[in-house]
Amino acid sequence: MNQTFNLHRFVLMVKLEFTEKGKNYLLMAGLLIVLLLLMLTPIALYNEPSGFREALHYMALFMIVLFGSSLYTGSGLTQYTTTDTGIAALMIPASRTEKFLSSLIANLIFIVPFLIFYAQLHYFTIDLANEKSASNAYKYSHINPDYLRYFTYFYFAMHSFVFLGSIHFAKSSYIKTAIIIVVICLVGFFLHVYLANAFTSRPTKINTLPLAGWQVWTYDIRGNSVMHQNTKFYHVMFSDNIYILIQAFPVFLTLAFWYAAFLKLKEKQI
């Protein structure tokens, strides 16, 4: 098989990808969009403030956008691993690059607009809710732009890992990959919090995420009351150079996982 890239064959492979998976992708997109609407729009339907309706926006970010959309990626390269379709898919007269990029592009066409849709709907409903409320009432706040940026990096890194898992595991690929991701995230988070507390001599309160800055509070607590005049707050940030490296790290992971998936496809065709 000629392994040179051919644009015409690549377009045909993209069409084949949507022919085989397009219906399932669209049904899944419809379900996820309905779930997003059910979780994000209630905040704009009531005049009185509600912490629960505000919390739904954060819940949707993780439950629907992150893990829900990963169902797309979980089937990204499964046609090359299952016994029913593996041999036929591998024998398609197209280069490995064309096969890989067609699956990747079809996947990105769904997961990128889905993330944008969430962000736009989040800002729209929050702004609408604030407009409906009284001028002196509690105002909802948008998700911190730094956290949203942080989430976006993690979003693509996680999806690229799920994409790799779709071809690395022959059976139950999504479940196995999801278990690995959850374990890595839990271990990484608790290890990070433990080290952050140890390095700051265990303050009263610390707010931090892996690869993010530290917000540290120390209170002088006497009895059941807090002596606010003795409260100290520190916001520990990375230097500009380190911050650039931190932002480059998830980008590197994303590209590395995609390349590893391409190598796994190459192994399948040998």
Tab-separated table of C-alpha atoms in Angstrom:
chain	number	residue	atom	x	y	z
A	1	MET	CA	0.000	0.000	0.000
A	2	ASN	CA	1.302	3.421	-0.989
A	3	GLN	CA	1.836	5.364	2.252
A	4	THR	CA	2.037	8.805	0.658
A	5	PHE	CA	-0.703	11.243	1.610
A	6	ASN	CA	-3.357	11.815	-1.046
A	7	LEU	CA	-5.950	14.540	-0.527
A	8	HIS	CA	-8.641	12.794	-2.579
A	9	ARG	CA	-8.274	9.551	-0.615
A	10	PHE	CA	-8.261	11.529	2.623
A	11	VAL	CA	-11.582	13.217	1.746
A	12	LEU	CA	-13.048	9.805	0.928
A	13	MET	CA	-11.836	8.469	4.274
A	14	VAL	CA	-13.491	11.376	6.108
A	15	LYS	CA	-16.742	10.650	4.263
A	16	LEU	CA	-16.430	6.973	5.202
A	17	GLU	CA	-15.845	7.943	8.823
A	18	PHE	CA	-19.045	9.969	8.922
A	19	THR	CA	-20.964	7.266	7.060
A	20	GLU	CA	-19.991	4.656	9.651
A	21	LYS	CA	-20.146	6.777	12.813
A	22	GLY	CA	-22.017	9.931	11.848
A	23	LYS	CA	-25.444	8.701	12.981
A	24	ASN	CA	-24.182	7.663	16.416
A	25	TYR	CA	-22.206	10.902	16.752
A	26	LEU	CA	-25.260	13.017	15.901
A	27	LEU	CA	-27.505	11.103	18.308
A	28	MET	CA	-24.902	11.486	21.022
A	29	ALA	CA	-24.532	15.197	20.227
A	30	GLY	CA	-28.288	15.678	20.485
A	31	LEU	CA	-28.407	13.941	23.866
A	32	LEU	CA	-25.469	15.929	25.264
A	33	ILE	CA	-26.863	19.240	24.015
A	34	VAL	CA	-30.222	18.505	25.658
A	35	LEU	CA	-28.446	17.683	28.924
A	36	LEU	CA	-26.465	20.922	28.706
A	37	LEU	CA	-29.635	22.925	28.125
A	38	LEU	CA	-31.314	21.239	31.094
A	39	MET	CA	-28.378	22.107	33.354
A	40	LEU	CA	-27.452	25.593	32.114
A	41	THR	CA	-30.731	27.316	31.259
A	42	PRO	CA	-32.577	27.054	34.641
A	43	ILE	CA	-30.385	29.825	36.064
A	44	ALA	CA	-31.917	32.296	33.585
A	45	LEU	CA	-35.529	31.271	34.249
A	46	TYR	CA	-35.784	32.544	37.824
A	47	ASN	CA	-35.305	35.976	39.347
A	48	GLU	CA	-34.177	34.831	42.797
A	49	PRO	CA	-30.564	33.713	43.161
A	50	SER	CA	-29.790	30.028	43.627
A	51	GLY	CA	-26.447	28.509	44.531
A	52	PHE	CA	-27.620	25.135	43.228
A	53	ARG	CA	-28.454	26.462	39.771
A	54	GLU	CA	-25.076	28.185	39.682
A	55	ALA	CA	-23.372	24.941	40.741
A	56	LEU	CA	-25.081	23.152	37.846
A	57	HIS	CA	-22.831	25.106	35.460
A	58	TYR	CA	-19.738	23.642	37.107
A	59	MET	CA	-21.259	20.173	37.272
A	60	ALA	CA	-22.085	20.347	33.565
A	61	LEU	CA	-18.523	21.359	32.771
A	62	PHE	CA	-17.150	18.137	34.219
A	63	MET	CA	-20.012	15.652	33.864
A	64	ILE	CA	-21.282	16.564	30.392
A	65	VAL	CA	-18.536	18.482	28.600
A	66	LEU	CA	-15.545	16.502	29.845
A	67	PHE	CA	-16.748	12.956	30.400
A	68	GLY	CA	-19.823	13.073	28.188
A	69	SER	CA	-17.960	14.282	25.117
A	70	SER	CA	-15.256	11.669	25.692
A	71	LEU	CA	-17.800	9.100	24.455
A	72	TYR	CA	-17.029	10.453	20.966
A	73	THR	CA	-13.325	9.921	21.338
A	74	GLY	CA	-13.770	6.517	22.967
A	75	SER	CA	-14.824	5.129	19.594
A	76	GLY	CA	-12.272	7.113	17.569
A	77	LEU	CA	-10.169	4.183	16.330
A	78	THR	CA	-12.166	1.188	17.552
A	79	GLN	CA	-12.870	0.031	13.994
A	80	TYR	CA	-9.239	-1.101	13.803
A	81	THR	CA	-9.352	-3.218	16.967
A	82	THR	CA	-12.686	-5.055	17.009
A	83	THR	CA	-12.842	-8.507	15.444
A	84	ASP	CA	-15.917	-7.608	13.375
A	85	THR	CA	-14.421	-4.627	11.579
A	86	GLY	CA	-10.661	-4.763	12.231
A	87	ILE	CA	-9.472	-6.682	9.186
A	88	ALA	CA	-11.803	-4.866	6.784
A	89	ALA	CA	-10.797	-1.458	8.155
A	90	LEU	CA	-7.090	-2.238	7.961
A	91	MET	CA	-7.445	-3.464	4.358
A	92	ILE	CA	-9.005	-0.218	3.107
A	93	PRO	CA	-6.718	1.099	0.324
A	94	ALA	CA	-5.593	4.263	2.097
A	95	SER	CA	-2.391	5.260	3.836
A	96	ARG	CA	-2.015	5.117	7.618
A	97	THR	CA	-1.854	8.912	7.755
A	98	GLU	CA	-5.130	9.233	5.882
A	99	LYS	CA	-6.847	6.703	8.131
A	100	PHE	CA	-5.513	8.298	11.287
A	101	LEU	CA	-6.252	11.904	10.305
A	102	SER	CA	-9.749	11.084	9.061
A	103	SER	CA	-10.674	9.610	12.457
A	104	LEU	CA	-8.994	12.467	14.304
A	105	ILE	CA	-10.629	15.188	12.198
A	106	ALA	CA	-14.065	13.582	12.527
A	107	ASN	CA	-13.535	13.499	16.288
A	108	LEU	CA	-12.373	17.113	16.537
A	109	ILE	CA	-15.329	18.293	14.448
A	110	PHE	CA	-17.554	17.221	17.332
A	111	ILE	CA	-15.519	17.882	20.485
A	112	VAL	CA	-14.253	21.386	19.607
A	113	PRO	CA	-17.674	22.941	18.790
A	114	PHE	CA	-19.125	21.184	21.840
A	115	LEU	CA	-16.658	22.934	24.152
A	116	ILE	CA	-17.327	26.277	22.425
A	117	PHE	CA	-21.081	25.700	22.704
A	118	TYR	CA	-20.799	25.176	26.451
A	119	ALA	CA	-18.711	28.330	26.942
A	120	GLN	CA	-21.078	30.499	24.874
A	121	LEU	CA	-24.184	29.102	26.562
A	122	HIS	CA	-22.607	29.546	29.987
A	123	TYR	CA	-21.825	33.231	29.408
A	124	PHE	CA	-25.189	33.874	27.758
A	125	THR	CA	-27.306	32.332	30.536
A	126	ILE	CA	-25.253	33.948	33.319
A	127	ASP	CA	-25.558	37.382	31.706
A	128	LEU	CA	-29.292	36.860	31.128
A	129	ALA	CA	-29.812	35.807	34.752
A	130	ASN	CA	-27.961	38.883	36.019
A	131	GLU	CA	-30.041	41.165	33.789
A	132	LYS	CA	-33.287	39.708	35.153
A	133	SER	CA	-32.291	40.073	38.796
A	134	ALA	CA	-32.710	43.284	40.758
A	135	SER	CA	-29.846	45.766	40.633
A	136	ASN	CA	-28.971	45.240	44.302
A	137	ALA	CA	-29.419	41.469	44.242
A	138	TYR	CA	-26.768	38.809	44.231
A	139	LYS	CA	-24.956	38.631	40.902
A	140	TYR	CA	-23.800	35.382	39.376
A	141	SER	CA	-20.195	35.219	38.264
A	142	HIS	CA	-18.736	33.579	35.201
A	143	ILE	CA	-16.310	30.731	35.538
A	144	ASN	CA	-12.858	32.121	36.268
A	145	PRO	CA	-11.124	32.606	32.875
A	146	ASP	CA	-7.952	31.027	34.281
A	147	TYR	CA	-9.865	27.912	35.324
A	148	LEU	CA	-11.634	27.762	31.966
A	149	ARG	CA	-8.281	28.008	30.190
A	150	TYR	CA	-6.872	25.361	32.519
A	151	PHE	CA	-9.861	23.132	31.796
A	152	THR	CA	-9.434	23.602	28.035
A	153	TYR	CA	-5.844	22.344	28.170
A	154	PHE	CA	-6.906	19.345	30.243
A	155	TYR	CA	-9.885	18.753	27.920
A	156	PHE	CA	-7.704	18.181	24.865
A	157	ALA	CA	-5.042	16.243	26.779
A	158	MET	CA	-7.686	13.882	28.171
A	159	HIS	CA	-9.373	13.443	24.801
A	160	SER	CA	-6.081	12.589	23.128
A	161	PHE	CA	-5.459	9.950	25.812
A	162	VAL	CA	-8.937	8.477	25.253
A	163	PHE	CA	-8.214	8.519	21.511
A	164	LEU	CA	-5.080	6.471	22.177
A	165	GLY	CA	-7.020	4.098	24.425
A	166	SER	CA	-9.571	3.455	21.660
A	167	ILE	CA	-6.909	1.597	19.651
A	168	HIS	CA	-4.636	0.423	22.463
A	169	PHE	CA	-7.286	-1.725	24.160
A	170	ALA	CA	-9.003	-4.370	22.065
A	171	LYS	CA	-11.964	-4.804	24.449
A	172	SER	CA	-13.820	-2.362	26.701
A	173	SER	CA	-11.414	0.364	25.618
A	174	TYR	CA	-13.451	3.288	26.954
A	175	ILE	CA	-14.012	1.726	30.384
A	176	LYS	CA	-10.343	0.786	30.783
A	177	THR	CA	-9.164	4.204	29.631
A	178	ALA	CA	-11.650	6.010	31.896
A	179	ILE	CA	-10.465	3.998	34.911
A	180	ILE	CA	-6.841	4.916	34.177
A	181	ILE	CA	-7.741	8.612	33.802
A	182	VAL	CA	-9.714	8.692	37.055
A	183	VAL	CA	-6.917	6.951	38.975
A	184	ILE	CA	-4.231	9.263	37.551
A	185	CYS	CA	-6.321	12.376	38.282
A	186	LEU	CA	-7.101	11.324	41.858
A	187	VAL	CA	-3.505	10.372	42.638
A	188	GLY	CA	-2.168	13.540	40.991
A	189	PHE	CA	-4.656	15.803	42.771
A	190	PHE	CA	-4.147	14.395	46.264
A	191	LEU	CA	-0.376	14.249	45.825
A	192	HIS	CA	-0.369	17.865	44.671
A	193	VAL	CA	-2.514	19.020	47.609
A	194	TYR	CA	-0.331	17.078	50.050
A	195	LEU	CA	2.859	18.646	48.690
A	196	ALA	CA	1.280	22.118	48.598
A	197	ASN	CA	0.282	21.810	52.256
A	198	ALA	CA	3.707	20.492	53.193
A	199	PHE	CA	5.558	23.302	51.395
A	200	THR	CA	3.357	25.991	52.994
A	201	SER	CA	3.573	24.545	56.538
A	202	ARG	CA	-0.047	23.388	56.479
A	203	PRO	CA	-1.999	26.680	56.376
A	204	THR	CA	-5.608	27.069	57.501
A	205	LYS	CA	-6.875	26.954	53.924
A	206	ILE	CA	-5.290	26.370	50.548
A	207	ASN	CA	-6.884	26.503	47.103
A	208	THR	CA	-4.869	24.963	44.302
A	209	LEU	CA	-4.946	22.672	41.301
A	210	PRO	CA	-2.105	20.722	39.691
A	211	LEU	CA	0.000	22.978	37.454
A	212	ALA	CA	-1.839	26.052	38.795
A	213	GLY	CA	-1.016	28.776	41.314
A	214	TRP	CA	-1.626	28.543	45.059
A	215	GLN	CA	-4.075	30.638	47.084
A	216	VAL	CA	-3.125	30.339	50.745
A	217	TRP	CA	-4.962	31.664	53.830
A	218	THR	CA	-3.824	31.624	57.446
A	219	TYR	CA	-6.275	32.490	60.210
A	220	ASP	CA	-5.780	33.187	63.889
A	221	ILE	CA	-8.564	31.066	65.378
A	222	ARG	CA	-9.416	31.569	69.039
A	223	GLY	CA	-12.179	29.414	70.383
A	224	ASN	CA	-14.924	29.343	67.764
A	225	SER	CA	-14.129	32.758	66.293
A	226	VAL	CA	-11.700	33.912	63.641
A	227	MET	CA	-9.498	36.931	64.349
A	228	HIS	CA	-9.825	38.597	60.928
A	229	GLN	CA	-7.246	41.244	61.687
A	230	ASN	CA	-4.645	38.470	61.820
A	231	THR	CA	-5.736	36.843	58.574
A	232	LYS	CA	-2.989	36.540	56.002
A	233	PHE	CA	-3.467	35.746	52.325
A	234	TYR	CA	-0.815	34.716	49.828
A	235	HIS	CA	-1.285	34.185	46.120
A	236	VAL	CA	1.668	32.190	44.859
A	237	MET	CA	2.036	32.348	41.098
A	238	PHE	CA	4.540	30.873	38.708
A	239	SER	CA	6.993	33.096	36.887
A	240	ASP	CA	6.178	33.988	33.294
A	241	ASN	CA	8.753	31.565	31.885
A	242	ILE	CA	7.545	28.689	34.068
A	243	TYR	CA	3.940	29.513	33.227
A	244	ILE	CA	4.722	29.249	29.508
A	245	LEU	CA	6.273	25.811	30.113
A	246	ILE	CA	3.237	24.746	32.134
A	247	GLN	CA	0.915	25.771	29.312
A	248	ALA	CA	3.114	23.938	26.818
A	249	PHE	CA	3.017	20.729	28.880
A	250	PRO	CA	-0.622	19.706	28.125
A	251	VAL	CA	-0.082	20.684	24.485
A	252	PHE	CA	2.921	18.345	24.406
A	253	LEU	CA	0.879	15.581	26.070
A	254	THR	CA	-1.923	15.996	23.537
A	255	LEU	CA	0.445	15.731	20.564
A	256	ALA	CA	2.330	12.834	22.205
A	257	PHE	CA	-0.844	10.801	22.769
A	258	TRP	CA	-1.996	11.441	19.210
A	259	TYR	CA	1.379	10.330	17.880
A	260	ALA	CA	1.285	7.228	20.083
A	261	ALA	CA	-2.152	6.406	18.643
A	262	PHE	CA	-0.714	6.765	15.134
A	263	LEU	CA	2.098	4.346	16.030
A	264	LYS	CA	-0.440	1.842	17.394
A	265	LEU	CA	-2.321	2.053	14.080
A	266	LYS	CA	0.972	1.466	12.288
A	267	GLU	CA	1.541	-1.669	14.383
A	268	LYS	CA	-1.912	-2.956	13.458
A	269	GLN	CA	-1.115	-2.728	9.756
A	270	ILE	CA	2.262	-4.450	9.925
